[in-house]
GROMACS .gro file of C-alpha atoms in nm:
model
  448
    1MET     CA    1  -2.118   5.055   6.329
    2ASN     CA    2  -1.911   5.332   6.439
    3ASP     CA    3  -1.510   5.336   6.282
    4ASP     CA    4  -1.381   5.202   6.626
    5GLU     CA    5  -1.603   4.901   6.551
    6ARG     CA    6  -1.486   4.919   6.172
    7ARG     CA    7  -1.090   4.971   6.263
    8PRO     CA    8  -0.918   4.610   6.263
    9PRO     CA    9  -0.794   4.459   6.629
   10GLU     CA   10  -0.510   4.576   6.723
   11HIS     CA   11  -0.247   4.276   6.796
   12PRO     CA   12  -0.035   4.231   7.172
   13GLU     CA   13   0.347   4.281   7.103
   14LEU     CA   14   0.462   3.957   7.178
   15GLY     CA   15   0.844   3.843   7.327
   16ASP     CA   16   1.067   3.625   7.167
   17GLU     CA   17   0.936   3.332   7.427
   18GLU     CA   18   0.581   3.417   7.346
   19HIS     CA   19   0.654   3.412   6.947
   20LYS     CA   20   0.805   3.071   6.973
   21GLU     CA   21   0.496   2.895   7.211
   22GLN     CA   22   0.272   3.013   6.929
   23ARG     CA   23   0.421   2.937   6.656
   24GLY     CA   24   0.553   2.570   6.819
   25GLU     CA   25   0.855   2.341   6.743
   26GLU     CA   26   1.020   2.330   6.403
   27PRO     CA   27   0.898   1.947   6.238
   28ARG     CA   28   1.156   1.687   6.270
   29ASP     CA   29   1.310   1.534   5.991
   30PRO     CA   30   1.080   1.295   5.835
   31VAL     CA   31   1.302   1.145   5.584
   32GLY     CA   32   1.587   1.077   5.835
   33HIS     CA   33   1.914   0.975   5.730
   34THR     CA   34   2.184   0.681   5.556
   35PRO     CA   35   2.259   0.464   5.831
   36ASP     CA   36   2.670   0.382   5.771
   37ARG     CA   37   2.687   0.112   5.561
   38PRO     CA   38   2.982  -0.195   5.664
   39ALA     CA   39   3.331  -0.191   5.456
   40ASP     CA   40   3.265  -0.408   5.130
   41PRO     CA   41   3.352  -0.785   5.185
   42ASP     CA   42   3.699  -0.842   4.911
   43PRO     CA   43   3.589  -0.939   4.579
   44ASP     CA   44   3.603  -1.316   4.528
   45PRO     CA   45   3.943  -1.354   4.363
   46GLY     CA   46   3.798  -1.690   4.179
   47TYR     CA   47   3.461  -1.531   3.994
   48VAL     CA   48   3.477  -1.499   3.618
   49PRO     CA   49   3.195  -1.253   3.474
   50ASP     CA   50   2.950  -1.436   3.329
   51PRO     CA   51   2.954  -1.315   2.897
   52GLY     CA   52   2.550  -1.432   2.817
   53ARG     CA   53   2.462  -1.288   3.110
   54GLY     CA   54   2.411  -0.908   2.967
   55ASP     CA   55   2.203  -1.104   2.666
   56ARG     CA   56   1.950  -1.292   2.886
   57TRP     CA   57   1.894  -0.934   3.069
   58ARG     CA   58   1.807  -0.774   2.718
   59GLU     CA   59   1.571  -1.061   2.667
   60MET     CA   60   1.328  -1.058   2.938
   61ALA     CA   61   1.332  -0.649   2.899
   62GLY     CA   62   1.204  -0.687   2.527
   63GLU     CA   63   0.960  -0.915   2.658
   64ILE     CA   64   0.840  -0.770   2.916
   65GLY     CA   65   0.834  -0.464   2.634
   66ARG     CA   66   0.657  -0.647   2.380
   67GLU     CA   67   0.383  -0.783   2.648
   68ARG     CA   68   0.293  -0.425   2.785
   69ARG     CA   69   0.374  -0.119   2.495
   70PRO     CA   70   0.017  -0.093   2.323
   71ARG     CA   71  -0.105  -0.129   1.974
   72ARG     CA   72  -0.008   0.223   1.798
   73ALA     CA   73  -0.410   0.186   1.690
   74ASP     CA   74  -0.484   0.210   2.001
   75VAL     CA   75  -0.357   0.567   2.153
   76TYR     CA   76  -0.356   0.739   1.890
   77PRO     CA   77  -0.529   0.733   1.558
   78TYR     CA   78  -0.464   0.525   1.302
   79LEU     CA   79  -0.501   0.630   0.944
   80LEU     CA   80  -0.538   0.452   0.670
   81VAL     CA   81  -0.629   0.449   0.231
   82ARG     CA   82  -0.664   0.122   0.180
   83ALA     CA   83  -0.473  -0.050  -0.093
   84PHE     CA   84  -0.644  -0.357  -0.182
   85SER     CA   85  -1.009  -0.481  -0.049
   86PRO     CA   86  -1.175  -0.653   0.118
   87GLY     CA   87  -0.910  -0.690   0.428
   88ASP     CA   88  -0.660  -0.398   0.419
   89ARG     CA   89  -0.590  -0.309   0.792
   90GLY     CA   90  -0.309  -0.072   0.668
   91GLN     CA   91  -0.012  -0.333   0.728
   92ARG     CA   92   0.223  -0.252   0.488
   93PRO     CA   93   0.443  -0.391   0.302
   94VAL     CA   94   0.153  -0.604   0.113
   95TRP     CA   95   0.379  -0.720  -0.196
   96PRO     CA   96   0.408  -1.011  -0.236
   97PRO     CA   97   0.195  -1.144  -0.256
   98VAL     CA   98  -0.080  -0.888  -0.241
   99VAL     CA   99  -0.102  -0.621  -0.536
  100CYS     CA  100  -0.086  -0.247  -0.415
  101TRP     CA  101  -0.207   0.011  -0.696
  102GLU     CA  102  -0.594  -0.124  -0.668
  103SER     CA  103  -0.730   0.100  -0.443
  104PRO     CA  104  -1.064   0.058  -0.420
  105ASP     CA  105  -1.112   0.462  -0.242
  106LEU     CA  106  -0.994   0.648  -0.542
  107LEU     CA  107  -1.333   0.710  -0.714
  108LEU     CA  108  -1.499   0.920  -0.951
  109ILE     CA  109  -1.719   1.115  -1.077
  110ASP     CA  110  -1.771   1.321  -1.447
  111ALA     CA  111  -1.740   1.662  -1.332
  112ALA     CA  112  -2.049   1.740  -1.533
  113TYR     CA  113  -2.249   1.587  -1.256
  114THR     CA  114  -2.243   1.847  -1.040
  115GLY     CA  115  -2.534   1.657  -0.760
  116PRO     CA  116  -2.407   1.499  -0.446
  117PHE     CA  117  -2.202   1.182  -0.467
  118ASP     CA  118  -2.380   0.917  -0.652
  119GLN     CA  119  -2.231   0.566  -0.697
  120GLY     CA  120  -2.457   0.502  -0.991
  121ARG     CA  121  -2.227   0.775  -1.142
  122LEU     CA  122  -1.878   0.653  -1.116
  123VAL     CA  123  -1.602   0.622  -1.387
  124VAL     CA  124  -1.413   0.386  -1.453
  125SER     CA  125  -1.214   0.417  -1.650
  126PRO     CA  126  -1.104   0.773  -1.744
  127VAL     CA  127  -1.124   0.894  -2.084
  128ALA     CA  128  -0.845   1.168  -2.195
  129GLY     CA  129  -0.987   1.543  -2.248
  130ARG     CA  130  -1.232   1.499  -1.994
  131THR     CA  131  -1.289   1.641  -1.619
  132TYR     CA  132  -1.337   1.455  -1.353
  133ARG     CA  133  -1.435   1.552  -0.969
  134VAL     CA  134  -1.236   1.299  -0.735
  135PHE     CA  135  -1.321   1.137  -0.405
  136VAL     CA  136  -1.140   1.044  -0.120
  137ARG     CA  137  -1.256   0.749   0.056
  138VAL     CA  138  -1.056   0.760   0.382
  139TRP     CA  139  -1.017   0.578   0.727
  140ASN     CA  140  -0.917   0.615   1.136
  141LEU     CA  141  -0.848   0.251   1.276
  142GLY     CA  142  -0.732   0.370   1.575
  143LEU     CA  143  -0.915   0.430   1.907
  144LEU     CA  144  -0.818   0.795   1.923
  145PRO     CA  145  -0.985   1.035   1.670
  146ALA     CA  146  -0.806   1.174   1.411
  147VAL     CA  147  -0.790   1.618   1.457
  148GLY     CA  148  -0.722   1.855   1.173
  149VAL     CA  149  -0.717   1.567   0.843
  150HIS     CA  150  -0.580   1.617   0.527
  151VAL     CA  151  -0.662   1.471   0.204
  152GLN     CA  152  -0.440   1.532  -0.129
  153ALA     CA  153  -0.472   1.361  -0.468
  154TRP     CA  154  -0.188   1.360  -0.782
  155ALA     CA  155  -0.169   1.205  -1.114
  156VAL     CA  156   0.120   1.033  -1.258
  157ALA     CA  157   0.195   0.920  -1.593
  158ALA     CA  158   0.059   0.559  -1.711
  159GLY     CA  159   0.322   0.309  -1.571
  160PHE     CA  160   0.520   0.191  -1.317
  161PHE     CA  161   0.492   0.438  -1.035
  162GLY     CA  162   0.670   0.283  -0.720
  163THR     CA  163   1.018   0.248  -0.526
  164GLY     CA  164   1.294   0.375  -0.677
  165ASN     CA  165   1.163   0.543  -0.953
  166GLN     CA  166   0.984   0.826  -0.773
  167ASN     CA  167   1.202   1.125  -0.861
  168ASP     CA  168   1.180   1.019  -1.233
  169PRO     CA  169   1.071   1.298  -1.433
  170TYR     CA  170   0.849   1.126  -1.637
  171TYR     CA  171   0.698   1.007  -1.351
  172GLN     CA  172   0.648   1.360  -1.145
  173GLN     CA  173   0.364   1.381  -0.935
  174HIS     CA  174   0.115   1.669  -1.045
  175HIS     CA  175  -0.093   1.822  -0.754
  176ILE     CA  176  -0.511   1.783  -0.832
  177GLY     CA  177  -0.618   1.952  -0.509
  178GLY     CA  178  -0.686   1.860  -0.180
  179ALA     CA  179  -1.009   1.909   0.123
  180TRP     CA  180  -0.922   1.903   0.503
  181ILE     CA  181  -1.169   1.742   0.769
  182PRO     CA  182  -1.214   1.898   1.096
  183GLU     CA  183  -1.232   1.546   1.279
  184LEU     CA  184  -1.227   1.195   1.184
  185ALA     CA  185  -1.405   0.939   1.430
  186ASP     CA  186  -1.222   0.663   1.647
  187ARG     CA  187  -1.270   0.345   1.485
  188ARG     CA  188  -1.580   0.286   1.747
  189ASP     CA  189  -1.769   0.480   1.543
  190PRO     CA  190  -1.967   0.499   1.218
  191GLY     CA  191  -1.767   0.822   1.170
  192CYS     CA  192  -1.440   0.656   1.162
  193VAL     CA  193  -1.461   0.628   0.751
  194ARG     CA  194  -1.535   0.984   0.522
  195LEU     CA  195  -1.579   1.008   0.207
  196VAL     CA  196  -1.428   1.388   0.085
  197GLU     CA  197  -1.439   1.530  -0.212
  198LEU     CA  198  -1.123   1.719  -0.332
  199ASP     CA  199  -1.110   2.132  -0.413
  200ALA     CA  200  -1.043   2.071  -0.704
  201PRO     CA  201  -1.110   1.842  -1.010
  202TRP     CA  202  -0.866   1.650  -1.248
  203ARG     CA  203  -0.910   1.812  -1.553
  204ILE     CA  204  -0.669   1.496  -1.776
  205ASP     CA  205  -0.544   1.711  -2.109
  206PRO     CA  206  -0.674   1.593  -2.448
  207GLY     CA  207  -0.279   1.573  -2.578
  208GLU     CA  208  -0.291   1.304  -2.250
  209THR     CA  209  -0.363   0.903  -2.241
  210GLY     CA  210  -0.658   0.847  -1.957
  211HIS     CA  211  -0.425   0.578  -1.872
  212GLU     CA  212  -0.280   0.789  -1.578
  213CYS     CA  213  -0.247   0.653  -1.230
  214LEU     CA  214  -0.369   0.850  -0.940
  215ILE     CA  215  -0.282   0.872  -0.597
  216ALA     CA  216  -0.410   1.015  -0.309
  217SER     CA  217  -0.259   1.064   0.125
  218VAL     CA  218  -0.450   1.122   0.431
  219SER     CA  219  -0.217   1.237   0.698
  220CYS     CA  220  -0.317   1.510   1.065
  221PRO     CA  221  -0.105   1.645   1.353
  222ALA     CA  222  -0.149   1.257   1.570
  223ASP     CA  223  -0.071   1.062   1.260
  224HIS     CA  224   0.177   1.286   1.016
  225PHE     CA  225   0.288   1.138   0.694
  226ALA     CA  226   0.488   1.357   0.434
  227GLY     CA  227   0.600   1.156   0.199
  228PRO     CA  228   0.721   0.957  -0.046
  229LEU     CA  229   0.414   0.882  -0.190
  230LEU     CA  230   0.567   0.459  -0.178
  231VAL     CA  231   0.197   0.229  -0.170
  232ASN     CA  232   0.348  -0.088  -0.019
  233GLU     CA  233   0.572   0.117   0.229
  234HIS     CA  234   0.285   0.336   0.362
  235ARG     CA  235  -0.108   0.325   0.473
  236HIS     CA  236  -0.106   0.692   0.451
  237VAL     CA  237  -0.117   0.611   0.065
  238GLY     CA  238  -0.371   0.489  -0.170
  239GLN     CA  239  -0.279   0.447  -0.569
  240ARG     CA  240  -0.485   0.291  -0.824
  241ASN     CA  241  -0.355   0.198  -1.190
  242LEU     CA  242  -0.600   0.043  -1.336
  243THR     CA  243  -0.784   0.073  -1.709
  244ILE     CA  244  -1.078  -0.129  -1.855
  245VAL     CA  245  -1.053  -0.217  -2.208
  246GLY     CA  246  -1.401  -0.286  -2.363
  247PRO     CA  247  -1.503  -0.589  -2.653
  248GLY     CA  248  -1.418  -0.338  -2.935
  249GLN     CA  249  -1.125  -0.140  -2.801
  250SER     CA  250  -0.747  -0.281  -2.878
  251ALA     CA  251  -0.516  -0.366  -2.549
  252ALA     CA  252  -0.214  -0.285  -2.784
  253PRO     CA  253  -0.132   0.048  -2.746
  254LEU     CA  254  -0.178   0.085  -2.350
  255ILE     CA  255   0.020  -0.255  -2.325
  256THR     CA  256   0.281  -0.108  -2.594
  257THR     CA  257   0.315   0.192  -2.397
  258LEU     CA  258   0.393  -0.030  -2.082
  259ALA     CA  259   0.618  -0.247  -2.207
  260GLY     CA  260   0.831   0.052  -2.305
  261LEU     CA  261   0.908   0.172  -1.955
  262VAL     CA  262   1.051  -0.152  -1.844
  263PRO     CA  263   1.436  -0.033  -1.790
  264LYS     CA  264   1.665  -0.251  -1.931
  265GLY     CA  265   1.759  -0.582  -1.661
  266PHE     CA  266   1.445  -0.518  -1.511
  267THR     CA  267   1.174  -0.784  -1.545
  268LEU     CA  268   0.820  -0.757  -1.658
  269GLU     CA  269   0.500  -1.004  -1.537
  270LEU     CA  270   0.206  -1.038  -1.644
  271THR     CA  271  -0.044  -1.255  -1.428
  272HIS     CA  272  -0.418  -1.295  -1.393
  273GLY     CA  273  -0.589  -1.197  -1.140
  274GLY     CA  274  -0.909  -1.416  -1.117
  275PRO     CA  275  -1.178  -1.379  -0.940
  276ALA     CA  276  -0.959  -1.057  -0.747
  277ALA     CA  277  -1.164  -0.870  -1.092
  278VAL     CA  278  -1.494  -0.900  -0.865
  279PRO     CA  279  -1.434  -0.635  -0.543
  280LEU     CA  280  -1.244  -0.440  -0.694
  281LEU     CA  281  -1.488  -0.316  -0.981
  282GLN     CA  282  -1.791  -0.315  -0.768
  283ALA     CA  283  -1.594  -0.047  -0.538
  284LEU     CA  284  -1.495   0.082  -0.844
  285SER     CA  285  -1.801   0.110  -1.067
  286GLY     CA  286  -2.047   0.089  -0.820
  287GLY     CA  287  -2.193  -0.267  -0.875
  288PHE     CA  288  -2.195  -0.241  -1.273
  289LEU     CA  289  -1.946  -0.247  -1.498
  290PRO     CA  290  -2.068   0.054  -1.769
  291ILE     CA  291  -1.923  -0.070  -2.131
  292GLY     CA  292  -1.888   0.014  -2.501
  293GLU     CA  293  -2.007   0.290  -2.657
  294LYS     CA  294  -2.355   0.298  -2.467
  295ARG     CA  295  -2.208   0.285  -2.181
  296ARG     CA  296  -2.474   0.016  -2.140
  297PRO     CA  297  -2.434  -0.106  -1.691
  298ARG     CA  298  -2.280  -0.471  -1.684
  299PRO     CA  299  -2.301  -0.737  -1.398
  300ILE     CA  300  -1.949  -0.793  -1.241
  301VAL     CA  301  -1.870  -1.179  -1.328
  302ALA     CA  302  -1.509  -1.272  -1.300
  303PRO     CA  303  -1.376  -1.628  -1.410
  304ALA     CA  304  -1.194  -1.880  -1.144
  305LEU     CA  305  -0.885  -1.945  -1.154
  306GLU     CA  306  -0.951  -2.340  -1.252
  307GLU     CA  307  -1.080  -2.200  -1.553
  308ILE     CA  308  -0.830  -1.948  -1.691
  309ARG     CA  309  -0.704  -2.107  -2.023
  310GLY     CA  310  -0.287  -2.100  -2.042
  311GLY     CA  311  -0.028  -2.009  -1.791
  312VAL     CA  312   0.028  -2.171  -1.427
  313ASP     CA  313  -0.178  -2.122  -1.147
  314ILE     CA  314   0.023  -1.989  -0.871
  315GLY     CA  315  -0.219  -2.009  -0.556
  316ALA     CA  316  -0.395  -1.642  -0.570
  317SER     CA  317  -0.299  -1.592  -0.951
  318VAL     CA  318  -0.280  -1.749  -1.308
  319HIS     CA  319   0.103  -1.671  -1.430
  320LEU     CA  320   0.111  -1.609  -1.810
  321LEU     CA  321   0.441  -1.448  -1.918
  322THR     CA  322   0.787  -1.269  -1.848
  323ALA     CA  323   0.956  -1.093  -2.003
  324PHE     CA  324   1.344  -0.888  -1.999
  325GLU     CA  325   1.614  -0.787  -2.165
  326SER     CA  326   1.995  -0.943  -2.137
  327GLU     CA  327   2.277  -0.859  -2.358
  328GLY     CA  328   2.117  -0.684  -2.592
  329ARG     CA  329   1.923  -1.017  -2.669
  330THR     CA  330   1.499  -0.977  -2.557
  331VAL     CA  331   1.346  -1.286  -2.370
  332VAL     CA  332   0.903  -1.329  -2.364
  333ALA     CA  333   0.849  -1.686  -2.157
  334ARG     CA  334   0.541  -1.845  -2.165
  335SER     CA  335   0.500  -1.921  -1.822
  336ASP     CA  336   0.356  -2.257  -1.877
  337ALA     CA  337   0.631  -2.346  -2.103
  338LEU     CA  338   0.868  -2.263  -1.869
  339ALA     CA  339   0.668  -2.498  -1.594
  340LYS     CA  340   0.723  -2.738  -1.793
  341VAL     CA  341   1.061  -2.751  -1.851
  342VAL     CA  342   1.149  -2.689  -1.466
  343GLY     CA  343   0.875  -2.946  -1.376
  344ARG     CA  344   1.111  -3.191  -1.441
  345THR     CA  345   1.427  -3.097  -1.257
  346ARG     CA  346   1.476  -2.955  -0.879
  347TYR     CA  347   1.354  -2.633  -0.921
  348ALA     CA  348   1.017  -2.773  -0.911
  349LEU     CA  349   0.744  -2.621  -0.630
  350ARG     CA  350   0.977  -2.567  -0.258
  351SER     CA  351   0.839  -2.460   0.065
  352ALA     CA  352   0.942  -2.131   0.104
  353PRO     CA  353   1.297  -2.080   0.275
  354ARG     CA  354   1.196  -2.081   0.653
  355GLU     CA  355   0.833  -2.120   0.760
  356GLY     CA  356   0.486  -2.089   0.592
  357PRO     CA  357   0.319  -2.285   0.351
  358ALA     CA  358   0.440  -2.418   0.050
  359VAL     CA  359   0.511  -2.141  -0.206
  360HIS     CA  360   0.532  -2.161  -0.589
  361PRO     CA  361   0.832  -2.051  -0.711
  362PHE     CA  362   0.682  -1.860  -1.015
  363ALA     CA  363   0.475  -1.680  -0.708
  364GLU     CA  364   0.846  -1.496  -0.525
  365PRO     CA  365   0.933  -1.191  -0.631
  366GLY     CA  366   1.130  -1.225  -0.887
  367GLY     CA  367   1.094  -1.615  -0.897
  368THR     CA  368   1.074  -1.673  -1.254
  369ARG     CA  369   1.351  -1.470  -1.406
  370ARG     CA  370   1.570  -1.634  -1.130
  371LEU     CA  371   1.460  -1.988  -1.274
  372LEU     CA  372   1.569  -1.866  -1.652
  373ASP     CA  373   1.892  -1.707  -1.486
  374THR     CA  374   1.928  -2.077  -1.364
  375LEU     CA  375   1.876  -2.217  -1.709
  376GLY     CA  376   2.086  -2.004  -1.896
  377PRO     CA  377   2.084  -1.847  -2.238
  378GLU     CA  378   2.107  -2.161  -2.438
  379ARG     CA  379   1.764  -2.309  -2.293
  380TRP     CA  380   1.606  -1.963  -2.287
  381GLY     CA  381   1.455  -2.050  -2.700
  382ASP     CA  382   1.255  -2.369  -2.504
  383VAL     CA  383   1.041  -2.206  -2.322
  384GLY     CA  384   0.912  -1.891  -2.561
  385GLU     CA  385   1.099  -1.625  -2.783
  386VAL     CA  386   1.455  -1.469  -2.836
  387THR     CA  387   1.480  -1.165  -2.994
  388ASP     CA  388   1.678  -0.870  -3.060
  389GLU     CA  389   1.361  -0.613  -3.121
  390PRO     CA  390   1.315  -0.405  -2.828
  391LEU     CA  391   1.109  -0.536  -2.546
  392ALA     CA  392   0.796  -0.375  -2.601
  393TYR     CA  393   0.737  -0.488  -2.909
  394ALA     CA  394   0.876  -0.889  -2.786
  395TRP     CA  395   0.637  -0.810  -2.522
  396VAL     CA  396   0.310  -0.752  -2.765
  397ARG     CA  397   0.358  -0.974  -2.989
  398GLY     CA  398   0.432  -1.254  -2.713
  399LEU     CA  399   0.076  -1.190  -2.565
  400GLU     CA  400  -0.063  -1.173  -2.890
  401GLN     CA  401   0.072  -1.561  -2.955
  402LEU     CA  402  -0.071  -1.627  -2.619
  403LEU     CA  403  -0.361  -1.550  -2.658
  404ASP     CA  404  -0.392  -1.597  -3.109
  405ALA     CA  405  -0.552  -1.253  -3.092
  406ARG     CA  406  -0.365  -1.016  -3.329
  407GLU     CA  407  -0.401  -0.642  -3.221
  408LEU     CA  408  -0.517  -0.767  -2.863
  409PRO     CA  409  -0.914  -0.677  -2.927
  410GLY     CA  410  -1.094  -0.698  -2.557
  411SER     CA  411  -1.346  -0.921  -2.701
  412GLU     CA  412  -1.069  -1.161  -2.823
  413MET     CA  413  -0.911  -1.193  -2.528
  414ALA     CA  414  -1.124  -1.240  -2.327
  415ARG     CA  415  -1.248  -1.551  -2.491
  416ALA     CA  416  -0.900  -1.674  -2.535
  417LEU     CA  417  -0.891  -1.604  -2.189
  418GLY     CA  418  -1.174  -1.830  -2.107
  419GLY     CA  419  -1.449  -1.824  -1.794
  420PRO     CA  420  -1.816  -1.703  -1.893
  421ASP     CA  421  -1.950  -1.505  -2.167
  422GLY     CA  422  -1.927  -1.147  -2.065
  423ALA     CA  423  -1.637  -1.200  -1.779
  424GLN     CA  424  -1.407  -0.922  -1.704
  425HIS     CA  425  -1.033  -1.041  -1.696
  426LEU     CA  426  -0.796  -0.878  -1.409
  427LEU     CA  427  -0.455  -0.880  -1.566
  428ARG     CA  428  -0.185  -0.707  -1.433
  429LEU     CA  429   0.157  -0.600  -1.530
  430THR     CA  430   0.432  -0.641  -1.224
  431LEU     CA  431   0.772  -0.448  -1.263
  432THR     CA  432   1.041  -0.569  -1.053
  433SER     CA  433   1.424  -0.480  -1.010
  434PRO     CA  434   1.678  -0.740  -1.095
  435GLU     CA  435   1.712  -0.793  -0.690
  436GLY     CA  436   1.342  -0.908  -0.712
  437GLU     CA  437   1.227  -0.622  -0.506
  438LEU     CA  438   0.892  -0.475  -0.698
  439VAL     CA  439   0.865  -0.137  -0.844
  440GLY     CA  440   0.530  -0.116  -0.976
  441GLY     CA  441   0.208  -0.217  -1.112
  442TYR     CA  442  -0.042  -0.157  -1.361
  443SER     CA  443  -0.376  -0.357  -1.407
  444ILE     CA  444  -0.572  -0.409  -1.762
  445VAL     CA  445  -0.902  -0.493  -1.702
  446VAL     CA  446  -1.027  -0.669  -2.026
  447ALA     CA  447  -1.427  -0.659  -2.080
  448GLY     CA  448  -1.569  -0.951  -2.305
   0.00000   0.00000   0.00000
């Protein structure tokens, strides 16, 4: 090919008319113009605005929004550390009536064992001076995978850590460690749940009690959580406040410590969880409970509510005691005695204020305290003990009298509470504010 063949063709110069012919005409306006409107008619002089029309439109818009707005779990990741088992799907709050400090997802193994996770080595009740590996089970119940998941855990002094006291220096949260998960699958995949070991062990100082609370949180960019660590408000938080008292141990020191943390005006209640001990202990122990110095595994057995001696059956548990300080006096009321007194009055079993099944007044938040306030100080002596002693001492003595067990050894407590031989008794101490709101709780399992 010569140079002339490689040279681009030359186009002729076009005149204005020729140029216009090749370009064609400009496109016509495809939209057009709004035609002129006729003048609006004069307003009706008799028109009166409808004051309810706006409310009706807002109601219609709200109904449409409820019908068409998807659930968060169907669009985003939905992270969870369970507060209880079985049946926790992340709804908060759960109290009342479900306790929120018995998470089955916070697991411990003695750090002397360095192998892979082994549920046969789980530790239910840690001991001061020991070191433990911390595992946290986390869930994603959403339909979108969770990317960049961060898991953390803290230790808090034994007590009633919760709403209202999270900034108290006594309940300072001591960070244990954390771990990252690149991705947690959505709920349609078995990988939606993961057991994560923290990057640091939990070292319990020999000077501590060993009854400390464990708290864990989970977060990711698409389902972010930044605190506070309040388990009854956030599904991203799990809390484990639990101690096992064996047959040869005394529960008195721990119960005295817990009762000593009750502020004046607040109310401490004791209930028995009955069969709820089984799923809790199975999750935390791997199926058998090591008891005694030789750590011999025992089967997990719990009494039915009707087998528990004393107290008042309130539906999901048995109510045993109520205590508080008022005007320089300490009141420790037995639930069975209180039930006999109020059962002869108009304050007996009633329905919930609005809707739902019948609710025992003892099962309502602050229910026994309200009933005692209604009876008045002059009748407190009819249902329990009124003393000038601090609540911590009066509470222990009241429990000793209830169970006829001096110094509260585990074997005698279990025998007094009833149920089958060798049963584990789940005792729950609950702290509520003067307004009847939950502050926190602690659970003690007494093994017979």
